[in-house]
Tab-separated table of C-alpha atoms in Angstrom:
chain	number	residue	atom	x	y	z
A	1	GLN	CA	4.412	-13.123	15.270
A	2	ILE	CA	1.597	-15.054	13.601
A	3	THR	CA	-2.080	-14.280	14.144
A	4	PHE	CA	-4.719	-16.906	13.364
A	5	LEU	CA	-8.101	-15.300	12.727
A	6	TYR	CA	-11.051	-17.684	12.612
A	7	LEU	CA	-13.458	-16.807	9.804
A	8	PRO	CA	-16.901	-18.284	9.010
A	9	ASN	CA	-17.100	-21.831	7.649
A	10	ASN	CA	-14.103	-22.976	9.711
A	11	HIS	CA	-11.599	-21.077	7.568
A	12	ILE	CA	-8.450	-19.858	9.331
A	13	LEU	CA	-6.675	-16.749	8.033
A	14	ARG	CA	-2.951	-16.875	8.816
A	15	ILE	CA	-1.479	-13.384	9.122
A	16	VAL	CA	2.227	-12.717	9.674
A	17	SER	CA	2.994	-9.637	11.767
A	18	THR	CA	5.616	-7.235	10.425
A	19	SER	CA	7.891	-5.099	12.566
A	20	ILE	CA	8.281	-1.428	11.715
A	21	SER	CA	11.994	-1.907	11.069
A	22	SER	CA	11.239	-4.319	8.212
A	23	ILE	CA	8.768	-2.045	6.430
A	24	ARG	CA	10.573	-0.071	3.741
A	25	GLU	CA	8.037	0.772	1.077
A	26	ASN	CA	4.347	0.056	0.764
A	27	CYS	CA	3.111	1.566	-2.454
A	28	GLY	CA	0.261	1.288	-4.925
A	29	VAL	CA	0.578	-0.207	-8.421
A	30	ALA	CA	-1.910	-0.519	-11.276
A	31	VAL	CA	-2.222	-1.290	-14.983
A	32	VAL	CA	-4.995	0.278	-17.102
A	33	TYR	CA	-5.480	1.357	-20.749
A	34	ASP	CA	-6.838	4.898	-20.603
A	35	ILE	CA	-5.157	8.067	-19.339
A	36	GLY	CA	-8.272	9.233	-17.522
A	37	LYS	CA	-8.578	5.860	-15.770
A	38	ALA	CA	-4.854	5.935	-14.979
A	39	LEU	CA	-5.189	9.266	-13.204
A	40	GLU	CA	-8.329	8.163	-11.371
A	41	ILE	CA	-6.905	4.874	-10.102
A	42	SER	CA	-3.797	6.765	-9.007
A	43	ARG	CA	-6.026	8.954	-6.859
A	44	GLN	CA	-7.849	5.893	-5.547
A	45	LEU	CA	-4.474	4.483	-4.460
A	46	ALA	CA	-3.295	7.737	-2.863
A	47	HIS	CA	-3.616	6.265	0.650
A	48	ARG	CA	-0.777	3.920	-0.321
A	49	GLY	CA	1.555	6.649	-1.573
A	50	PRO	CA	1.391	10.373	-0.752
A	51	ASP	CA	4.868	11.245	-2.071
A	52	THR	CA	4.880	10.669	-5.827
A	53	GLU	CA	2.804	9.414	-8.738
A	54	GLY	CA	4.194	7.928	-11.935
A	55	TYR	CA	3.029	6.618	-15.317
A	56	GLY	CA	4.648	4.651	-18.121
A	57	VAL	CA	3.449	3.663	-21.614
A	58	ARG	CA	5.002	2.192	-24.717
A	59	ASN	CA	5.040	4.412	-27.797
A	60	GLY	CA	6.677	4.188	-31.195
A	61	HIS	CA	10.124	5.120	-29.856
A	62	GLY	CA	10.337	3.049	-26.696
A	63	ILE	CA	8.769	3.621	-23.310
A	64	LEU	CA	7.714	7.073	-22.156
A	65	VAL	CA	7.677	7.726	-18.399
A	66	ILE	CA	6.215	10.670	-16.515
A	67	LYS	CA	6.685	10.840	-12.750
A	68	GLY	CA	6.134	13.704	-10.359
A	69	ARG	CA	5.122	14.843	-6.932
A	70	ALA	CA	1.711	13.577	-5.892
A	71	GLY	CA	-1.047	15.862	-7.140
A	72	THR	CA	1.065	17.397	-9.901
A	73	PHE	CA	-1.019	16.164	-12.821
A	74	ASP	CA	-4.561	16.800	-13.938
A	75	GLU	CA	-6.002	14.876	-16.869
A	76	GLN	CA	-5.274	17.547	-19.458
A	77	THR	CA	-1.632	17.851	-18.360
A	78	LEU	CA	-1.132	14.094	-18.276
A	79	ARG	CA	-2.642	13.679	-21.744
A	80	SER	CA	-0.370	16.352	-23.168
A	81	LEU	CA	2.713	14.739	-21.601
A	82	LEU	CA	1.935	11.130	-22.508
A	83	GLY	CA	0.420	11.850	-25.903
A	84	PRO	CA	-1.844	9.358	-27.702
A	85	THR	CA	-1.665	5.962	-25.992
A	86	ASP	CA	-3.836	4.110	-28.548
A	87	GLY	CA	-5.144	1.630	-26.015
A	88	LYS	CA	-1.702	0.455	-24.917
A	89	PRO	CA	-1.216	-0.630	-21.291
A	90	ILE	CA	-0.304	2.177	-18.887
A	91	ILE	CA	1.542	1.303	-15.689
A	92	VAL	CA	0.635	3.476	-12.688
A	93	HIS	CA	2.465	3.919	-9.392
A	94	ARG	CA	1.885	5.729	-6.096
A	95	ARG	CA	4.823	5.834	-3.708
A	96	TYR	CA	5.912	6.753	-0.254
A	97	ARG	CA	9.067	5.753	1.548
A	98	THR	CA	9.840	5.526	5.230
A	99	SER	CA	13.617	5.767	4.981
A	100	GLY	CA	16.190	7.803	3.096
A	101	SER	CA	16.317	11.416	2.020
A	102	ARG	CA	13.182	13.528	1.867
A	103	ASP	CA	14.906	16.145	-0.235
A	104	PRO	CA	12.329	17.105	-2.916
A	105	GLU	CA	14.691	16.425	-5.811
A	106	SER	CA	15.722	13.040	-4.401
A	107	VAL	CA	12.112	12.023	-3.816
A	108	LEU	CA	11.295	12.964	-7.408
A	109	PHE	CA	14.338	11.207	-8.852
A	110	ASP	CA	13.606	8.017	-6.899
A	111	ALA	CA	9.958	7.885	-7.982
A	112	HIS	CA	8.601	5.014	-10.083
A	113	PRO	CA	8.548	3.816	-12.831
A	114	HIS	CA	12.237	2.944	-12.913
A	115	VAL	CA	13.763	2.371	-16.325
A	116	ILE	CA	16.691	0.968	-18.257
A	117	GLY	CA	17.922	3.242	-21.028
A	118	GLY	CA	16.199	6.355	-22.272
A	119	THR	CA	16.828	10.068	-21.890
A	120	MET	CA	15.785	11.993	-18.806
A	121	TYR	CA	14.347	15.523	-18.899
A	122	PRO	CA	13.955	16.922	-15.356
A	123	HIS	CA	11.418	19.691	-14.757
A	124	PRO	CA	11.873	20.314	-11.019
A	125	GLU	CA	10.156	23.696	-11.150
A	126	ALA	CA	7.021	21.990	-12.475
A	127	GLY	CA	7.397	19.029	-10.112
A	128	TYR	CA	7.960	16.209	-12.586
A	129	ILE	CA	10.508	14.233	-14.621
A	130	GLN	CA	10.044	12.963	-18.172
A	131	ILE	CA	11.975	9.992	-19.560
A	132	THR	CA	11.784	9.110	-23.238
A	133	ASP	CA	12.873	6.112	-25.328
A	134	ALA	CA	13.472	3.731	-22.416
A	135	GLU	CA	14.077	0.055	-23.141
A	136	CYS	CA	11.953	-1.226	-20.246
A	137	ALA	CA	10.225	0.077	-17.138
A	138	MET	CA	9.102	-1.381	-13.806
A	139	ILE	CA	6.760	-0.389	-10.999
A	140	HIS	CA	7.122	-2.201	-7.695
A	141	ASN	CA	5.378	-2.518	-4.349
A	142	GLY	CA	7.551	-4.169	-1.703
A	143	HIS	CA	11.153	-4.397	-0.620
A	144	VAL	CA	13.963	-6.618	-1.870
A	145	LYS	CA	16.905	-7.078	0.489
A	146	ASP	CA	20.388	-6.492	-0.887
A	147	THR	CA	21.356	-10.078	-0.064
A	148	PHE	CA	19.282	-11.372	-2.966
A	149	LEU	CA	20.952	-9.183	-5.599
A	150	GLN	CA	24.354	-8.346	-4.108
A	151	GLU	CA	26.290	-10.696	-6.419
A	152	TYR	CA	25.375	-8.475	-9.369
A	153	GLU	CA	26.829	-5.056	-10.063
A	154	PHE	CA	24.010	-3.466	-11.993
A	155	PRO	CA	24.625	0.023	-13.439
A	156	THR	CA	21.754	1.629	-11.518
A	157	GLN	CA	21.019	5.346	-11.438
A	158	THR	CA	19.335	5.426	-8.025
A	159	GLY	CA	20.608	2.301	-6.278
A	160	SER	CA	17.046	1.414	-5.331
A	161	ASP	CA	15.913	-2.173	-4.919
A	162	THR	CA	13.333	-1.623	-7.679
A	163	GLU	CA	15.958	-0.595	-10.196
A	164	GLN	CA	18.120	-3.583	-9.246
A	165	LEU	CA	15.111	-5.878	-9.575
A	166	LEU	CA	14.407	-4.435	-13.029
A	167	HIS	CA	17.979	-5.166	-14.129
A	168	ALA	CA	17.691	-8.724	-12.801
A	169	ASP	CA	14.411	-9.143	-14.686
A	170	ASN	CA	15.874	-7.713	-17.882
A	171	LEU	CA	19.016	-9.861	-17.668
A	172	ASN	CA	17.546	-13.167	-16.515
A	173	GLY	CA	13.795	-12.954	-17.143
A	174	SER	CA	10.751	-12.657	-14.895
A	175	GLU	CA	10.584	-16.386	-14.181
A	176	TRP	CA	14.172	-16.324	-12.889
A	177	VAL	CA	13.208	-13.528	-10.486
A	178	LEU	CA	10.258	-15.513	-9.149
A	179	ARG	CA	12.395	-18.606	-8.656
A	180	ASN	CA	15.463	-16.963	-7.166
A	181	VAL	CA	14.486	-13.718	-5.437
A	182	GLN	CA	12.591	-14.845	-2.348
A	183	ASN	CA	11.545	-11.510	-0.950
A	184	THR	CA	8.649	-9.067	-1.107
A	185	TYR	CA	7.443	-7.693	-4.435
A	186	SER	CA	4.392	-7.157	-6.601
A	187	VAL	CA	5.518	-5.710	-9.920
A	188	ALA	CA	4.480	-4.749	-13.429
A	189	VAL	CA	7.025	-4.526	-16.259
A	190	LEU	CA	6.851	-2.916	-19.696
A	191	ASP	CA	9.263	-3.871	-22.492
A	192	ALA	CA	9.636	-1.576	-25.504
A	193	ASN	CA	9.692	-4.592	-27.823
A	194	GLU	CA	6.663	-6.371	-26.379
A	195	GLU	CA	2.983	-5.528	-26.758
A	196	TYR	CA	1.939	-7.056	-23.451
A	197	VAL	CA	2.668	-6.044	-19.868
A	198	THR	CA	4.166	-8.563	-17.445
A	199	VAL	CA	2.816	-8.769	-13.895
A	200	TYR	CA	3.992	-11.027	-11.084
A	201	ARG	CA	3.970	-11.462	-7.317
A	202	ASP	CA	6.482	-13.134	-5.012
A	203	ARG	CA	5.706	-16.587	-3.633
A	204	ASN	CA	4.663	-15.290	-0.192
A	205	GLY	CA	2.271	-12.643	-1.504
A	206	ARG	CA	2.788	-10.182	1.337
A	207	MET	CA	2.061	-7.234	-0.959
A	208	PRO	CA	-1.497	-7.416	-2.336
A	209	LEU	CA	-2.209	-7.485	-6.079
A	210	TRP	CA	-5.536	-7.947	-7.860
A	211	LEU	CA	-6.559	-8.883	-11.387
A	212	GLY	CA	-9.758	-7.505	-12.871
A	213	LEU	CA	-11.603	-6.302	-15.959
A	214	ASP	CA	-12.377	-2.748	-17.027
A	215	GLU	CA	-15.672	-1.667	-18.552
A	216	ASP	CA	-14.500	-2.744	-22.019
A	217	GLY	CA	-13.504	-6.241	-20.938
A	218	ASN	CA	-9.750	-5.530	-20.815
A	219	TYR	CA	-7.601	-7.046	-18.092
A	220	ILE	CA	-6.397	-4.565	-15.481
A	221	VAL	CA	-4.358	-4.797	-12.277
A	222	SER	CA	-4.398	-2.918	-8.978
A	223	SER	CA	-2.835	-3.284	-5.542
A	224	GLU	CA	-6.325	-3.443	-4.051
A	225	ASP	CA	-9.685	-4.521	-5.400
A	226	HIS	CA	-11.680	-1.486	-4.258
A	227	PRO	CA	-9.910	1.072	-6.505
A	228	MET	CA	-10.821	-1.122	-9.503
A	229	SER	CA	-14.486	-0.885	-8.585
A	230	GLU	CA	-14.192	2.875	-8.114
A	231	ILE	CA	-13.082	3.361	-11.744
A	232	GLY	CA	-15.878	1.138	-13.091
A	233	GLY	CA	-13.919	-2.107	-13.225
A	234	THR	CA	-14.687	-5.545	-11.853
A	235	PRO	CA	-12.190	-7.330	-9.577
A	236	ILE	CA	-11.822	-11.009	-10.516
A	237	ARG	CA	-9.235	-12.476	-8.165
A	238	GLU	CA	-5.853	-11.959	-6.582
A	239	VAL	CA	-2.745	-12.488	-8.632
A	240	LYS	CA	-1.593	-15.672	-6.955
A	241	PRO	CA	1.692	-15.647	-5.022
A	242	GLY	CA	4.313	-17.075	-7.360
A	243	GLU	CA	2.168	-16.414	-10.452
A	244	LEU	CA	3.336	-14.661	-13.620
A	245	ILE	CA	0.802	-12.991	-15.938
A	246	ARG	CA	1.299	-11.500	-19.370
A	247	MET	CA	-1.657	-9.492	-20.598
A	248	HIS	CA	-2.705	-7.060	-23.284
A	249	ARG	CA	-6.257	-5.754	-23.386
A	250	ASN	CA	-8.556	-8.826	-23.453
A	251	GLN	CA	-5.769	-11.364	-23.900
A	252	ILE	CA	-4.046	-13.017	-20.966
A	253	GLU	CA	-1.505	-15.743	-20.322
A	254	SER	CA	-0.921	-17.037	-16.798
A	255	ARG	CA	1.685	-19.394	-15.383
A	256	GLN	CA	2.322	-20.548	-11.808
A	257	VAL	CA	6.115	-20.338	-11.793
A	258	VAL	CA	6.696	-21.346	-8.166
A	259	PRO	CA	4.289	-22.830	-5.601
A	260	SER	CA	2.483	-20.349	-3.386
A	261	GLU	CA	3.728	-20.086	0.195
A	262	THR	CA	1.205	-17.485	1.291
A	263	LYS	CA	2.000	-15.275	4.269
A	264	PHE	CA	-0.494	-12.454	4.544
A	265	CYS	CA	1.003	-9.286	6.036
A	266	TYR	CA	-0.812	-8.116	9.166
A	267	PHE	CA	0.140	-4.509	8.459
A	268	GLN	CA	-1.737	-4.534	5.138
A	269	GLY	CA	-5.052	-5.488	6.740
A	270	ASN	CA	-4.680	-3.735	10.062
A	271	TYR	CA	-3.497	-0.378	8.767
A	272	PHE	CA	-2.745	0.090	5.135
A	273	ALA	CA	-5.706	-1.013	3.002
A	274	ARG	CA	-8.873	0.926	2.319
A	275	ARG	CA	-11.810	-0.029	4.519
A	276	GLY	CA	-13.912	-0.912	1.461
A	277	SER	CA	-11.376	-3.382	0.019
A	278	TYR	CA	-11.560	-7.138	0.403
A	279	LEU	CA	-7.757	-7.159	0.094
A	280	TRP	CA	-7.364	-10.956	0.234
A	281	GLU	CA	-9.334	-13.560	-1.676
A	282	PRO	CA	-10.366	-15.623	1.381
A	283	LEU	CA	-12.083	-12.483	2.668
A	284	LYS	CA	-13.813	-11.806	-0.664
A	285	GLU	CA	-15.141	-15.376	-0.755
A	286	ARG	CA	-16.834	-14.710	2.586
A	287	ASP	CA	-17.848	-11.105	1.825
A	288	ILE	CA	-15.606	-9.739	4.591
A	289	ARG	CA	-14.192	-6.329	3.767
A	290	VAL	CA	-11.278	-4.710	5.550
A	291	ALA	CA	-13.587	-2.751	7.865
A	292	GLU	CA	-15.153	-5.996	9.105
A	293	LEU	CA	-11.743	-7.683	9.325
A	294	ARG	CA	-10.542	-4.924	11.644
A	295	PHE	CA	-13.743	-5.255	13.690
A	296	MET	CA	-12.987	-8.965	14.083
A	297	LEU	CA	-9.399	-8.189	15.053
A	298	GLY	CA	-10.760	-5.890	17.763
A	299	GLN	CA	-12.917	-8.732	19.037
A	300	GLN	CA	-9.865	-11.009	19.034
A	301	LEU	CA	-7.921	-8.348	20.934
A	302	ALA	CA	-10.609	-8.368	23.648
A	303	LYS	CA	-10.128	-12.122	24.092
A	304	GLU	CA	-6.383	-11.728	24.512
A	305	PHE	CA	-6.519	-8.524	26.593
A	306	PRO	CA	-9.890	-8.279	28.387
A	307	ALA	CA	-11.121	-4.946	29.718
A	308	ASP	CA	-10.363	-4.327	33.373
A	309	GLY	CA	-12.575	-1.760	35.037
A	310	SER	CA	-12.571	0.934	32.350
A	311	ASP	CA	-15.577	3.145	31.685
A	312	PHE	CA	-15.414	3.115	27.891
A	313	THR	CA	-13.400	2.087	24.825
A	314	THR	CA	-11.934	4.552	22.338
A	315	TYR	CA	-9.460	4.394	19.477
A	316	LEU	CA	-6.618	6.431	18.050
A	317	PRO	CA	-7.737	7.710	14.611
A	318	ASN	CA	-8.112	6.597	11.986
A	319	ALA	CA	-7.101	3.045	11.043
A	320	ALA	CA	-8.069	1.582	14.433
A	321	MET	CA	-11.679	2.789	14.347
A	322	ASP	CA	-13.235	-0.540	13.373
A	323	ALA	CA	-10.969	-2.478	15.740
A	324	GLY	CA	-12.045	-0.128	18.525
A	325	LYS	CA	-15.678	-0.857	17.777
A	326	GLY	CA	-14.950	-4.583	17.749
A	327	TYR	CA	-13.168	-4.367	21.098
A	328	ALA	CA	-16.104	-2.456	22.602
A	329	ASN	CA	-18.552	-4.983	21.160
A	330	ALA	CA	-16.693	-7.931	22.673
A	331	THR	CA	-16.103	-6.354	26.097
A	332	GLY	CA	-19.511	-4.750	26.441
A	333	LEU	CA	-17.944	-1.367	27.129
A	334	PRO	CA	-19.469	1.780	25.608
A	335	TYR	CA	-17.708	3.008	22.482
A	336	ARG	CA	-16.673	6.663	22.501
A	337	GLU	CA	-14.618	8.841	20.130
A	338	LEU	CA	-12.302	10.627	22.539
A	339	PHE	CA	-9.601	11.552	20.001
A	340	ILE	CA	-10.004	13.346	16.695
A	341	LYS	CA	-7.563	14.193	13.904
A	342	LEU	CA	-7.528	17.651	12.380
A	343	ARG	CA	-6.201	16.277	9.093
A	344	ALA	CA	-6.087	12.893	7.376
A	345	ASP	CA	-2.265	12.704	7.431
A	346	ARG	CA	-0.980	9.195	8.170
A	347	ALA	CA	1.795	9.519	10.732
A	348	PHE	CA	3.408	6.238	9.749
A	349	GLN	CA	4.149	7.639	6.314
A	350	GLN	CA	6.677	10.083	7.733
A	351	VAL	CA	10.354	9.380	7.209
A	352	ASP	CA	11.419	8.788	10.838
A	353	GLU	CA	10.174	8.639	14.406
A	354	ASN	CA	10.716	12.362	15.038
A	355	LYS	CA	8.587	13.297	12.025
A	356	ARG	CA	5.905	10.813	13.111
A	357	ARG	CA	5.849	12.342	16.571
A	358	GLU	CA	5.617	15.876	15.131
A	359	THR	CA	2.707	14.826	12.912
A	360	ILE	CA	0.779	13.252	15.783
A	361	GLU	CA	1.412	16.268	18.028
A	362	ARG	CA	0.101	18.572	15.306
A	363	ILE	CA	-3.058	16.761	14.259
A	364	LEU	CA	-4.235	14.752	17.295
A	365	MET	CA	-6.818	16.543	19.442
A	366	ILE	CA	-9.279	15.697	22.210
A	367	ASN	CA	-12.991	15.685	21.424
A	368	ASP	CA	-14.214	18.613	23.547
A	369	ARG	CA	-17.739	17.206	23.562
A	370	MET	CA	-16.599	14.400	25.852
A	371	ASP	CA	-17.475	14.960	29.522
A	372	PRO	CA	-15.883	12.618	32.080
A	373	ARG	CA	-18.793	13.192	34.443
A	374	ILE	CA	-21.126	11.709	31.818
A	375	ASP	CA	-18.956	9.464	29.653
A	376	GLY	CA	-16.699	8.121	32.373
A	377	ALA	CA	-13.200	8.906	33.551
A	378	SER	CA	-11.086	5.945	32.438
A	379	PHE	CA	-10.758	4.341	29.035
A	380	ASP	CA	-9.083	1.602	27.034
A	381	MET	CA	-7.600	2.850	23.773
A	382	VAL	CA	-7.250	0.672	20.683
A	383	GLU	CA	-4.744	1.728	18.047
A	384	ASP	CA	-3.053	0.180	15.024
A	385	SER	CA	0.048	-0.655	17.124
A	386	VAL	CA	2.587	-0.182	14.320
A	387	ILE	CA	3.948	2.986	15.919
A	388	GLY	CA	2.470	2.525	19.375
A	389	LEU	CA	5.622	3.698	21.133
A	390	VAL	CA	5.033	7.092	19.511
A	391	ASN	CA	1.229	7.272	19.619
A	392	ALA	CA	0.370	6.097	23.115
A	393	PRO	CA	2.461	8.565	25.195
A	394	ILE	CA	1.205	11.526	23.170
A	395	ALA	CA	-2.412	10.378	23.458
A	396	LYS	CA	-2.019	9.875	27.215
A	397	ARG	CA	-0.471	13.295	27.738
A	398	LYS	CA	-3.093	15.080	25.641
A	399	ALA	CA	-5.900	13.333	27.528
A	400	ASP	CA	-4.345	14.247	30.886
A	401	LEU	CA	-3.756	17.870	29.892
A	402	THR	CA	-7.224	18.369	28.467
A	403	ALA	CA	-9.248	16.794	31.265
A	404	ASN	CA	-7.652	15.666	34.497
A	405	PHE	CA	-10.474	13.211	35.047
A	406	PHE	CA	-9.519	11.084	32.041
A	407	ILE	CA	-7.340	8.133	32.983
A	408	PHE	CA	-5.417	6.350	30.233
A	409	LYS	CA	-5.211	2.559	30.641
């Protein structure tokens, strides 16, 4: 499904909807030059990956990788594990996955960065893995279907699409990947023999990726623009779909390898991104952040599905809050917060539907300050819709059980 959202100055934003079955991994990637900044931007990208965090840097013996369960590292620990980085680029990754084993050891083993070569030193009791002397390393946000790489029999350790993509990059080069692998990826690659870091984004650009400058004027990269600002950096622009960048500190080389065929992913704007991010360059040009985008989507929803006799509009926390306000604004209905979440867990980031349902059951509650005699008895609920078949029945049942006067529409 394609949504056309009409922005100011007659600009039309074309957003391609994504079904839940096609979403495999939506992670956070970044490139910085300081260990403290690496840890901080990892935390700023935590909403994109609650499972693991990983770091890679080139040293005198190859590439050193540290990856562990999310929240494992503080700055002192990370500095002791990575050692002196001497201003070299550090690749940073936050990951979650929605399929496959959730066994703690498997999650740790499958974490990014992925490497070719090197020696692995597992420390499962401490929650991390160390890899030394690797030839190259990759971090990846996206999903590459097997059909694009099935003709190769790469000697992978994990069988993941990222590791296969790294082998394809190492064998054929980054430009070959951009020309021949027409799927979803935003990646950063380190090579033990190269000073620079290579960054590129597939021709459709479904996974966001931003280029910016840190406080010292060095080029940095992040999945979203807002985390750059939070660590003192300045977002410049998106990495263009189909663009390849090689950068080291204040030096940069850019090449448009294939023409852009941009297809913004609805899921990124509607659910995944931080409210303070611009996310896409057309939004930044018009000073429209994600929170306002969602408000506008709520207004668009009201045009397509007008209110029909309800007393108020509410939303299912938390991503749909701004859309709920937009829907209320467009329909003229009062806006009320009927549902609350006890924790900030994102149900979508569970491994399967049963786990998502368990999460929603555990954390979704009714706001006991709501009184149907005052606020009204029927409501329209706006939610992010990605897992609506799980959310809506639970919300309806909880509303019915808590106050018989509430009618779910």
